[in-house]
Structure formats: structure tokens, C-alpha cells
PDB file of C-alpha atoms in Angstrom:
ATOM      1  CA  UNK A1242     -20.045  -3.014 -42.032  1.00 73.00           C
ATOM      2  CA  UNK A1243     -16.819  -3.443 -40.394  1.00 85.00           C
ATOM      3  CA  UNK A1244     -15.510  -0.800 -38.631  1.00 95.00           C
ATOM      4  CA  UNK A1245     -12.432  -2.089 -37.321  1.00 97.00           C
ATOM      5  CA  UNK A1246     -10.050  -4.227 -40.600  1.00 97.00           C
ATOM      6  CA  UNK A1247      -7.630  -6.093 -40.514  1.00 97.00           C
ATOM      7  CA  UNK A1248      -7.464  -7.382 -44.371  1.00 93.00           C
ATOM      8  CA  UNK A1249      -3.948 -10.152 -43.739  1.00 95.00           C
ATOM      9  CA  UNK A1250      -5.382 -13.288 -42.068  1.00 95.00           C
ATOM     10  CA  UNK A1251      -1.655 -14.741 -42.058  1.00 97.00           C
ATOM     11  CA  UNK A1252       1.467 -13.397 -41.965  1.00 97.00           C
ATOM     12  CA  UNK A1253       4.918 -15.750 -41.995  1.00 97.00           C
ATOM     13  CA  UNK A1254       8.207 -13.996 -40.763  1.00 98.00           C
ATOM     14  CA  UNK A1255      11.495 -15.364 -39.763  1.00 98.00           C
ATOM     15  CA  UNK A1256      12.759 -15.425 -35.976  1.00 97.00           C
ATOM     16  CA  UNK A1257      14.720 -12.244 -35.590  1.00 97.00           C
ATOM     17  CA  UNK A1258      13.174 -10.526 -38.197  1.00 97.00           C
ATOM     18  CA  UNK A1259      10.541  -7.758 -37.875  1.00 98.00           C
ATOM     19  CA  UNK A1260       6.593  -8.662 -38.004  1.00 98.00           C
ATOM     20  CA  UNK A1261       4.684  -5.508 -39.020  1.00 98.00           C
ATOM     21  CA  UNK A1262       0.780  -6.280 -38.492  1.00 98.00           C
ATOM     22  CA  UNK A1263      -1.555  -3.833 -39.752  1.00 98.00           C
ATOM     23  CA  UNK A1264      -5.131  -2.260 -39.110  1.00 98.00           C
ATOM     24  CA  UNK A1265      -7.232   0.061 -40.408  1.00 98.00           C
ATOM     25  CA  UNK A1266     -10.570   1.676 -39.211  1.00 97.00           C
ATOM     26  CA  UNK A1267     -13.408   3.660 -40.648  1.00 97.00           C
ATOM     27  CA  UNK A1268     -15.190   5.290 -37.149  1.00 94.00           C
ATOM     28  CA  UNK A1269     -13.347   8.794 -36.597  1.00 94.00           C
ATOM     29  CA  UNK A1270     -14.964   8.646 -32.957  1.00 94.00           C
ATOM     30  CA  UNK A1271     -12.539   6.376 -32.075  1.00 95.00           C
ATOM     31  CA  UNK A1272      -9.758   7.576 -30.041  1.00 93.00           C
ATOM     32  CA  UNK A1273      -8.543   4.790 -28.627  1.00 95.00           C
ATOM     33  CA  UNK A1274      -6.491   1.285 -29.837  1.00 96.00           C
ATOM     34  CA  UNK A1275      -5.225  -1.753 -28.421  1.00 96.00           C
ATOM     35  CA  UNK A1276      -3.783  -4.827 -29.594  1.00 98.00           C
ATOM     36  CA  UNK A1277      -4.641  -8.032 -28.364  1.00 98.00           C
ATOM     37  CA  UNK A1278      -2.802 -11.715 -28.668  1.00 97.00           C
ATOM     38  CA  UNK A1279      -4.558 -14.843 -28.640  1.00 96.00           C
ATOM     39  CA  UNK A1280      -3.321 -18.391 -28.585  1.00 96.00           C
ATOM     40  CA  UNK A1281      -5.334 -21.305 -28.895  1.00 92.00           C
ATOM     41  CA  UNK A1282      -7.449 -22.566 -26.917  1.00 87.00           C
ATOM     42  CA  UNK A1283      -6.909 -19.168 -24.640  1.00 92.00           C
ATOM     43  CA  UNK A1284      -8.639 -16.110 -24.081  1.00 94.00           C
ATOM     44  CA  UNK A1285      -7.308 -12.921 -25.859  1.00 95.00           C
ATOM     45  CA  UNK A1286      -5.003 -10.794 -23.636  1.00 96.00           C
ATOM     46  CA  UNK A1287      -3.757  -7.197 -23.629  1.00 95.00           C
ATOM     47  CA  UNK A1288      -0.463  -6.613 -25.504  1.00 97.00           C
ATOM     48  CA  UNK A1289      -0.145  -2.253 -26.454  1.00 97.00           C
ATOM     49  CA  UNK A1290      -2.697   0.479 -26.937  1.00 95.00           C
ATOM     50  CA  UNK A1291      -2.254   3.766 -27.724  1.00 96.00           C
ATOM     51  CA  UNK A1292      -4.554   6.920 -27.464  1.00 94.00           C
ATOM     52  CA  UNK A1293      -5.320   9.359 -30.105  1.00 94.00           C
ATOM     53  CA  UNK A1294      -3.217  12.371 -29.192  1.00 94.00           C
ATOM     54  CA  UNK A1295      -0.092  10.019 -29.645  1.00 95.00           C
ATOM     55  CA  UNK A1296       1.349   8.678 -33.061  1.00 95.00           C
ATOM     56  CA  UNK A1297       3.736   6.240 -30.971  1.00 97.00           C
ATOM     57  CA  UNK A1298       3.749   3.745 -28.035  1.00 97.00           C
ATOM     58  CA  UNK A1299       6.291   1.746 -27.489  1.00 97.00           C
ATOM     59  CA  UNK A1300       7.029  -1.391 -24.580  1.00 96.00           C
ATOM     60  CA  UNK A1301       9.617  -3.295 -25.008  1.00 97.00           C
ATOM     61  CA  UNK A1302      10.375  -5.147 -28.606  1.00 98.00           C
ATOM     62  CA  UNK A1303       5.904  -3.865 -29.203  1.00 98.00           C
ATOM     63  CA  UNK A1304       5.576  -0.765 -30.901  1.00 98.00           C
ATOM     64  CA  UNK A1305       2.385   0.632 -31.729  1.00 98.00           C
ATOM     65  CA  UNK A1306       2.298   3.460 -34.638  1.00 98.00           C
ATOM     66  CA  UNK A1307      -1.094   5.295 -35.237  1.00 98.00           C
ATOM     67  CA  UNK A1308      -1.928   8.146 -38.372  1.00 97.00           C
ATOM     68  CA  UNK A1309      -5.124   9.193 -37.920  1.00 96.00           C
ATOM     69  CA  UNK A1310      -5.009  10.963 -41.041  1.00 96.00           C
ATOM     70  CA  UNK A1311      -5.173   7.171 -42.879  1.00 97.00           C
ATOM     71  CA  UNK A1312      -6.769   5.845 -40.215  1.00 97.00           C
ATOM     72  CA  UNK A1313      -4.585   3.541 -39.614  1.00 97.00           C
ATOM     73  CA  UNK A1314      -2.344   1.707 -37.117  1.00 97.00           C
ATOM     74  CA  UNK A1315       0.356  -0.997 -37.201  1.00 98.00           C
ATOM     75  CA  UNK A1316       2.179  -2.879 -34.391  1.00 98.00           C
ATOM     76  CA  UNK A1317       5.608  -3.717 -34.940  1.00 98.00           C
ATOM     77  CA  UNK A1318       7.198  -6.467 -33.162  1.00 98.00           C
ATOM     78  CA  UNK A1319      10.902  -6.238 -33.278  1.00 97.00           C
ATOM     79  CA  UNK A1320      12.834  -9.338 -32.753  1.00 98.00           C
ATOM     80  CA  UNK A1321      10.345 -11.650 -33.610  1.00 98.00           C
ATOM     81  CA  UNK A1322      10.350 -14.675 -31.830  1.00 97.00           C
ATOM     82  CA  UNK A1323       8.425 -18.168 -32.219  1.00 96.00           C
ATOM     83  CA  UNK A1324       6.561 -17.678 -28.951  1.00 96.00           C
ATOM     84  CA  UNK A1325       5.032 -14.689 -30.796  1.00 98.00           C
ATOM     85  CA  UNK A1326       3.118 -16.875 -33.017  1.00 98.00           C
ATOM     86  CA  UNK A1327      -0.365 -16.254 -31.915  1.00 98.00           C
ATOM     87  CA  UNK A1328      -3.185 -14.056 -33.242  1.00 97.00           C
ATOM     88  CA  UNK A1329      -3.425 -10.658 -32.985  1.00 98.00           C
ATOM     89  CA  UNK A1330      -6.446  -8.823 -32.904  1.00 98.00           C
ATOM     90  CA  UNK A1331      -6.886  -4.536 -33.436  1.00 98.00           C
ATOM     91  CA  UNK A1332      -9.093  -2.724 -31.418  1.00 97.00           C
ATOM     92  CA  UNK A1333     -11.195   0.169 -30.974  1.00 96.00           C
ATOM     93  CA  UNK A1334     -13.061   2.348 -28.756  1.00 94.00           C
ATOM     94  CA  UNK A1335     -15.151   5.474 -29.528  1.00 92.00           C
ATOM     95  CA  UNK A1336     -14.979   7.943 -26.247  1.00 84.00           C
ATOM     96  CA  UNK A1337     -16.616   7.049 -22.978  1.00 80.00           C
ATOM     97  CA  UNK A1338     -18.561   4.095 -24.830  1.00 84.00           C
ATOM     98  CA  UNK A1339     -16.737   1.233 -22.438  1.00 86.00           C
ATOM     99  CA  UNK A1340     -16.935  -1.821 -25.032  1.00 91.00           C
ATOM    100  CA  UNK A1341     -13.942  -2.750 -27.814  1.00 94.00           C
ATOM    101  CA  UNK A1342     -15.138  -3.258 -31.469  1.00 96.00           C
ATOM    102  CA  UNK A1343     -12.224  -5.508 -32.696  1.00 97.00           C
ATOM    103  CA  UNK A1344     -10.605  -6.401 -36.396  1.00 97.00           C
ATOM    104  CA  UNK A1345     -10.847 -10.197 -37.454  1.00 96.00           C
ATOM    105  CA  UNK A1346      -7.398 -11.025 -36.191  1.00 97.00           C
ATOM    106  CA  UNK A1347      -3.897 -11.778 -37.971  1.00 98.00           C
ATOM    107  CA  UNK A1348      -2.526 -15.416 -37.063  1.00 98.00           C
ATOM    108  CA  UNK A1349       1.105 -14.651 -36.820  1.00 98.00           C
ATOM    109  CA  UNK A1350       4.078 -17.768 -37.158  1.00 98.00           C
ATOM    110  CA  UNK A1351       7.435 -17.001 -36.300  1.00 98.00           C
ATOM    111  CA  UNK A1352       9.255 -19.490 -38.331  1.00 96.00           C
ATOM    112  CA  UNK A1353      12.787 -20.658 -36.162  1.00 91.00           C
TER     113      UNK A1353
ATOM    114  CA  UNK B 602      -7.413 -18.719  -9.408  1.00 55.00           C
ATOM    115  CA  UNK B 603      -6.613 -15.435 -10.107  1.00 81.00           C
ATOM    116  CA  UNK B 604      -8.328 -14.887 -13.563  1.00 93.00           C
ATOM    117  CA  UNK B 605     -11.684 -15.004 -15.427  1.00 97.00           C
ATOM    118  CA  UNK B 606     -12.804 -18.210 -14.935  1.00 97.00           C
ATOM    119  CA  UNK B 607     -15.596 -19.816 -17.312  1.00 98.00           C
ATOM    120  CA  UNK B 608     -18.050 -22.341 -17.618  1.00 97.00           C
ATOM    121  CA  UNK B 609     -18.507 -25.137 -19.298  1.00 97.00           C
ATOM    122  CA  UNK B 610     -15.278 -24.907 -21.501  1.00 97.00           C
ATOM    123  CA  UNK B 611     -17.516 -26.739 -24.098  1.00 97.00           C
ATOM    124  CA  UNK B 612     -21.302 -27.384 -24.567  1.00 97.00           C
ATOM    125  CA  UNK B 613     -22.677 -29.162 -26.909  1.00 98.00           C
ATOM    126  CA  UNK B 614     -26.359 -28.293 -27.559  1.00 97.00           C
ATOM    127  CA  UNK B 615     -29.568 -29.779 -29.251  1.00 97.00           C
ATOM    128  CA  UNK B 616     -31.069 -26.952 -31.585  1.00 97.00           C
ATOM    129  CA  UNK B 617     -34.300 -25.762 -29.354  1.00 97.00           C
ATOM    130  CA  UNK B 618     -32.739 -26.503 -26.162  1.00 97.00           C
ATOM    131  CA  UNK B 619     -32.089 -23.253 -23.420  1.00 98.00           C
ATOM    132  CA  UNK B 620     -27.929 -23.204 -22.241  1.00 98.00           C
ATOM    133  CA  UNK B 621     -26.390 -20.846 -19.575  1.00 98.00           C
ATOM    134  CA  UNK B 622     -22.732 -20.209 -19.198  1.00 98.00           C
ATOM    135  CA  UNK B 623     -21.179 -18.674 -16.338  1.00 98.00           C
ATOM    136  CA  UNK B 624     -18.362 -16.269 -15.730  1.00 98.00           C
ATOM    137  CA  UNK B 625     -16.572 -15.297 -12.416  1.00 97.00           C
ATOM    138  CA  UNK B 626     -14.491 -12.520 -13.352  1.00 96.00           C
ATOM    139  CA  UNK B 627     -11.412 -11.111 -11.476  1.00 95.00           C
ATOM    140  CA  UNK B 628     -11.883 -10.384  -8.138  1.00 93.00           C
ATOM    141  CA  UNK B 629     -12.643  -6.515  -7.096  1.00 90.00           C
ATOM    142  CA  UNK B 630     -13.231  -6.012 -10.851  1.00 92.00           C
ATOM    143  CA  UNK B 631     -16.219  -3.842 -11.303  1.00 91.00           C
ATOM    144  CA  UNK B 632     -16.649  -4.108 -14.939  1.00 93.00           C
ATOM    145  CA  UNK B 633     -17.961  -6.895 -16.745  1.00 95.00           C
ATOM    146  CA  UNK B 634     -18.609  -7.810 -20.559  1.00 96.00           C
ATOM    147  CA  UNK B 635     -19.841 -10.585 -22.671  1.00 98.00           C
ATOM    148  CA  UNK B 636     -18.522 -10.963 -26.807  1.00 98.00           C
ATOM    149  CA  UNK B 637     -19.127 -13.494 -28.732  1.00 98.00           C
ATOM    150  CA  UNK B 638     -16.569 -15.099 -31.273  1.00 96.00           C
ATOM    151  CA  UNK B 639     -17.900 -16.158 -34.355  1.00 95.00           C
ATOM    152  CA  UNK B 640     -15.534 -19.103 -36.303  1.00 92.00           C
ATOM    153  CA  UNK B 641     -12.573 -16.528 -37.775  1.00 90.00           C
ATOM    154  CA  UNK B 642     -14.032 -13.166 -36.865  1.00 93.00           C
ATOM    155  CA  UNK B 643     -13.027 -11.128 -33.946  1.00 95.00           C
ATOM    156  CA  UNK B 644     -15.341 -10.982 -30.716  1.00 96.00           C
ATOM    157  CA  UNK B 645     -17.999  -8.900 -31.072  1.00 97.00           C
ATOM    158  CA  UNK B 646     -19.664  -6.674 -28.331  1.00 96.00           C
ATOM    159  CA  UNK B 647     -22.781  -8.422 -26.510  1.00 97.00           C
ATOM    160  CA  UNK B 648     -23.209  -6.664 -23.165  1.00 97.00           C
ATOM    161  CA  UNK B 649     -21.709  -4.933 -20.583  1.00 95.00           C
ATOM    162  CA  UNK B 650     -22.391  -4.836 -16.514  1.00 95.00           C
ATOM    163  CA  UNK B 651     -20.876  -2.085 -13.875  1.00 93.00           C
ATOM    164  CA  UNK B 652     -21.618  -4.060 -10.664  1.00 93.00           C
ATOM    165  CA  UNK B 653     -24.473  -5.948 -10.553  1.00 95.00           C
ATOM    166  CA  UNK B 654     -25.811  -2.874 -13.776  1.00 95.00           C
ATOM    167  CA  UNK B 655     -26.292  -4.236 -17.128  1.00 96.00           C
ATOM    168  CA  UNK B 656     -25.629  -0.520 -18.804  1.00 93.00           C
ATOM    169  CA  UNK B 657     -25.674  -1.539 -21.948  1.00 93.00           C
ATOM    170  CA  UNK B 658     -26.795  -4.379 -24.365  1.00 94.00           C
ATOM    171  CA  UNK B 659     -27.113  -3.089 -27.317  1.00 94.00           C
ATOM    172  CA  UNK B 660     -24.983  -6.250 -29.030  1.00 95.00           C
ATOM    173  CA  UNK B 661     -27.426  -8.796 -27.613  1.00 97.00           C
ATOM    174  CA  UNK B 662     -28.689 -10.385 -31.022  1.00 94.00           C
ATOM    175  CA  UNK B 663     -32.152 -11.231 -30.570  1.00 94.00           C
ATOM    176  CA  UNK B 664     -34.318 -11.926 -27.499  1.00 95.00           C
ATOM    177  CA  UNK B 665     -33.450 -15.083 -27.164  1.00 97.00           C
ATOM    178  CA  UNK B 666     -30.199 -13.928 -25.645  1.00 98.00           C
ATOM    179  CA  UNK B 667     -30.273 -12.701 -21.591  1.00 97.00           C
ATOM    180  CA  UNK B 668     -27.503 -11.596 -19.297  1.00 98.00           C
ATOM    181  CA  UNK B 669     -27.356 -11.208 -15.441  1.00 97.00           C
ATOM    182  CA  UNK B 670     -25.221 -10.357 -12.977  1.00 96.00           C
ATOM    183  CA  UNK B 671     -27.509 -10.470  -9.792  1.00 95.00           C
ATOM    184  CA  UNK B 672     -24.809  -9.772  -7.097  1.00 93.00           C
ATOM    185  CA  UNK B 673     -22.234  -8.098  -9.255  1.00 90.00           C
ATOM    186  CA  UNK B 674     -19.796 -10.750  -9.312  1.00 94.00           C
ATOM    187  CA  UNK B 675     -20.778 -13.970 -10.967  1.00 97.00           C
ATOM    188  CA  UNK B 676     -22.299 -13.456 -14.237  1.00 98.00           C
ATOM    189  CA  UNK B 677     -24.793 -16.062 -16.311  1.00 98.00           C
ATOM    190  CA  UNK B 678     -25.351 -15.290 -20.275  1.00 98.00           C
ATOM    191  CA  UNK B 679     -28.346 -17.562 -20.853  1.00 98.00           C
ATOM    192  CA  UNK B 680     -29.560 -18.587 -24.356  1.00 98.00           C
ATOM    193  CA  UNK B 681     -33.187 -19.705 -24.655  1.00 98.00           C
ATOM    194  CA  UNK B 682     -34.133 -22.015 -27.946  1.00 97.00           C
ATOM    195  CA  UNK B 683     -30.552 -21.908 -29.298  1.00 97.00           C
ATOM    196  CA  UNK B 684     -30.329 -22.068 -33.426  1.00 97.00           C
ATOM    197  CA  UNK B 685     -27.357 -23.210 -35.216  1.00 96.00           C
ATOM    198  CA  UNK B 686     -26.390 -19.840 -35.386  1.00 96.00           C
ATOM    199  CA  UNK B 687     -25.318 -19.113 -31.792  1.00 97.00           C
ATOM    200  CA  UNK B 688     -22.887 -21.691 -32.269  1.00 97.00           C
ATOM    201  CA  UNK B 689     -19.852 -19.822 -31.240  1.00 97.00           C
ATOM    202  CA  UNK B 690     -17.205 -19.144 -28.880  1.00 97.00           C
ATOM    203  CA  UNK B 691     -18.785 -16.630 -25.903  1.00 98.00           C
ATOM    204  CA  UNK B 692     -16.447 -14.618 -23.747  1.00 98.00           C
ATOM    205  CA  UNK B 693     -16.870 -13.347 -20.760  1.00 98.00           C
ATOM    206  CA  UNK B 694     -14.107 -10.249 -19.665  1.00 96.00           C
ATOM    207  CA  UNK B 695     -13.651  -8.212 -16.551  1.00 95.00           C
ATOM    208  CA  UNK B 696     -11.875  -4.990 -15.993  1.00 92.00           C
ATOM    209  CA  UNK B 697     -11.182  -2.659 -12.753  1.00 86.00           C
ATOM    210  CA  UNK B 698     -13.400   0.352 -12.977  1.00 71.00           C
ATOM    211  CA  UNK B 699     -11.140   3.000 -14.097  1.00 60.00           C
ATOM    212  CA  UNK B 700      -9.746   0.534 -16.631  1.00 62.00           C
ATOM    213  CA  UNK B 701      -8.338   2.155 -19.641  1.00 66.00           C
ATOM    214  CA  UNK B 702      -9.496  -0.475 -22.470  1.00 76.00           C
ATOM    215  CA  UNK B 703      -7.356  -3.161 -21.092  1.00 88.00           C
ATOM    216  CA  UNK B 704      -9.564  -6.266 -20.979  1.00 93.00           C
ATOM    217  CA  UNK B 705      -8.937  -9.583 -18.587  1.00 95.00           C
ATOM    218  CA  UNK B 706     -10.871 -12.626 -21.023  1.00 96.00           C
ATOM    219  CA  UNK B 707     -11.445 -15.729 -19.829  1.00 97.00           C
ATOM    220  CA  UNK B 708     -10.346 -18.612 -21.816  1.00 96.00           C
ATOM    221  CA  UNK B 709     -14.342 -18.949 -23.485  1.00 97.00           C
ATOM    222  CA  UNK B 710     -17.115 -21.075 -23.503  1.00 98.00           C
ATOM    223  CA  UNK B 711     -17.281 -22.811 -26.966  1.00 97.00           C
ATOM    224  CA  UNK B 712     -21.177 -23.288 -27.925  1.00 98.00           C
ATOM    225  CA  UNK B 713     -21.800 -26.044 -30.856  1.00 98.00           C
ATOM    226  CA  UNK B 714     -25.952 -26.121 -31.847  1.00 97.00           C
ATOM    227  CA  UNK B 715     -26.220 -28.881 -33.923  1.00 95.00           C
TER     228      UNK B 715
END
């Protein structure tokens, strides 16, 4: 049973455009999210998170957006560029529990 | 260098034969965690050390599977009798101790069984 979904394995957008990425969970102990970008042949590495007592995080052209009502949380990358072109993984982490359950990733391509 | 370095990169494995694959995580970081990767999944959770502590290892899928960290730095995820499938991707991540979720991966070992 997957706890943590992300149900787009691909997602095309133009350079300059916006690339909305979603994710969706089913655990209400989680209170706490991350995204995650992975190229190939690399590890994953830390992009945003954002805690449950915010709806909004937001670093640079990343913004995180979380309703816990849906359970749900999308990043939104705003201009998209091709060096975004990576996967992006959701994840989640129930209280003091220290490891990340994580979605199956979305392999985003910025198209020039 | 100055990230989570592991090894081999790639390992190619006999079905029945015992592999171990190292990770030297950041330097100073306390925390330390093994996933495995599974061909177009996300990692999932195998164990987790605090120092040289294995706290929890819960993910660990069968017996087969054993983790140390004997001087809380370098840490070994062993595999004894490997079946086709372990094949995966492992990955090994370190974090300071009052990290707030933010993981440091290495780049992975990649495990073929054949």
C-alpha cells in the first residue's frame, strides 16, 4: 500500500513555462514533506520541504503548496528551465520517526 | 570528497553468492540510513544508524539482509545468498543530527543478481 503517490510518471513543459508536479498521501501522521531531484546516474538531493502548520514554502523559482485537507501537495517550478529536467521524488515523514517514505518519482523534461 | 561516497558503483552478482557495499557518509554527520531503489519506484526505507546505533530496521526485507556501522562512520549493508530480487539500486544517506528531513545520498550502489 503506498502511502506516499505520485500517479504522473512524465511530465513535458516548455522552457519558461510553469511545471506543476503533484503528490498525494494517505498517512495523516505525516507532518512533514520534501521534494527531492534526481538525475541520472546521481543520488537524489534536497530541493523544498515544508512542515504541516504551513500551506506555503517558497525558495527561489520552487514553491511548495500543501492542503492537508486533500492531502495533498504540489511543487511549482516557475521559470522552468532545461537543467530542471530530472526526477522528482515527494516525501514524507510521520513525527519523530527519522526515515522518509517517498512517492515513485515524476521524470520532468524541460523542452528548449 | 566532501559527500557520501559509495562502493562499488556497480556489482554484478551470481544468485547465491554474499555482497557488501560500503558507505562513508559526510563527515561529522551523525545520522545514517540505507534505502533501496527498486527499477522505477522511489527508495524505500531499509535502516537507520545514530552513531555507531542501528535504531531502527524495520525495512530490512528478510534476514538475509545485515547492516553495521561498527565505529559510527563507515557503514557496510551486507547481503548473504542474494536472489534476483535484491537486484536494485541501494543507497546509503547521511544527515547532521538535528537534521530536519534533509537527506545527503550518495550516488548508489547498483546490485544486478542474475
Amino acid at each position: 500500500d503506498q502511502q506516499v503517490k505520485q500517479n504522473s510518471p512524465s511530465l513535458s513543459v516548455q522552457e519558461g513555462r510553469i511545471s506543476i508536479l503533484n503528490c498525494d498521501y494517505t498517512n495523516s501522521m505525516f507532518d512533514y514533506f520534501l521534494w527531492y531531484k534526481k538525475y541520472p546516474a546521481e543520488g537524489p538531493t534536497f530541493l523544498i520541504s515544508i512542515s504541516s502548520i504551513k500551506d506555503k514554502n517558497e525558495d527561489g523559482r520552487f514553491t511548495v503548496f500543501l492542503n492537508k485537507s486533500a492531502k495533498h501537495l504540489s511543487l511549482h517550478i516557475v521559470p522552468s528551465q532545461p537543467g530542471d529536467s530530472a526526477v522528482y521524488f515527494c516525501a514524507a515523514r510521520a513525527g519523530s520517526a527519522r526515515q522518509l517514505t517517498f512517492g515513485s518519482g515524476t521524470q520532468l523534461t524541460v523542452l528548449p | 570528497g566532501a559527500g557520501v561516497s559509495q562502493s562499488p558503483r556497480y556489482k554484478v552478482a551470481k544468485r547465491g553468492q554474499d555482497v557488501a557495499l560500503r558507505c562513508d557518509p559526510i563527515s561529522g554527520h551523525v545520522s545514517l540510513f540505507w534505502y533501496q531503489q527498486a527499477l522505477g519506484q522511489g527508495p524505500e526505507f531499509l535502516t537507520y544508524f545514530q552513531n555507531e546505533a542501528q535504531l531502527d530496521k524495520s525495512g530490512l526485507p528478510s534476514d538475509r539482509f545485515f547492516a553495521e556501522r561498527p565505529e559510527g562512520s563507515v557503514s557496510t549493508l551486507k547481503i548473504q545468498r542474494t536472489q534476483q530480487e535484491d537486484s536494485a539500486v541501494y543507497l546509503c544517506a547521511s544527515s547532521p543530527i538535528l537534521n530536519t528531513g534533509e537527506l545527503f545520498f550518495g550516488e548508489g550502489s547498483r546490485l544486478t543478481v542474475l
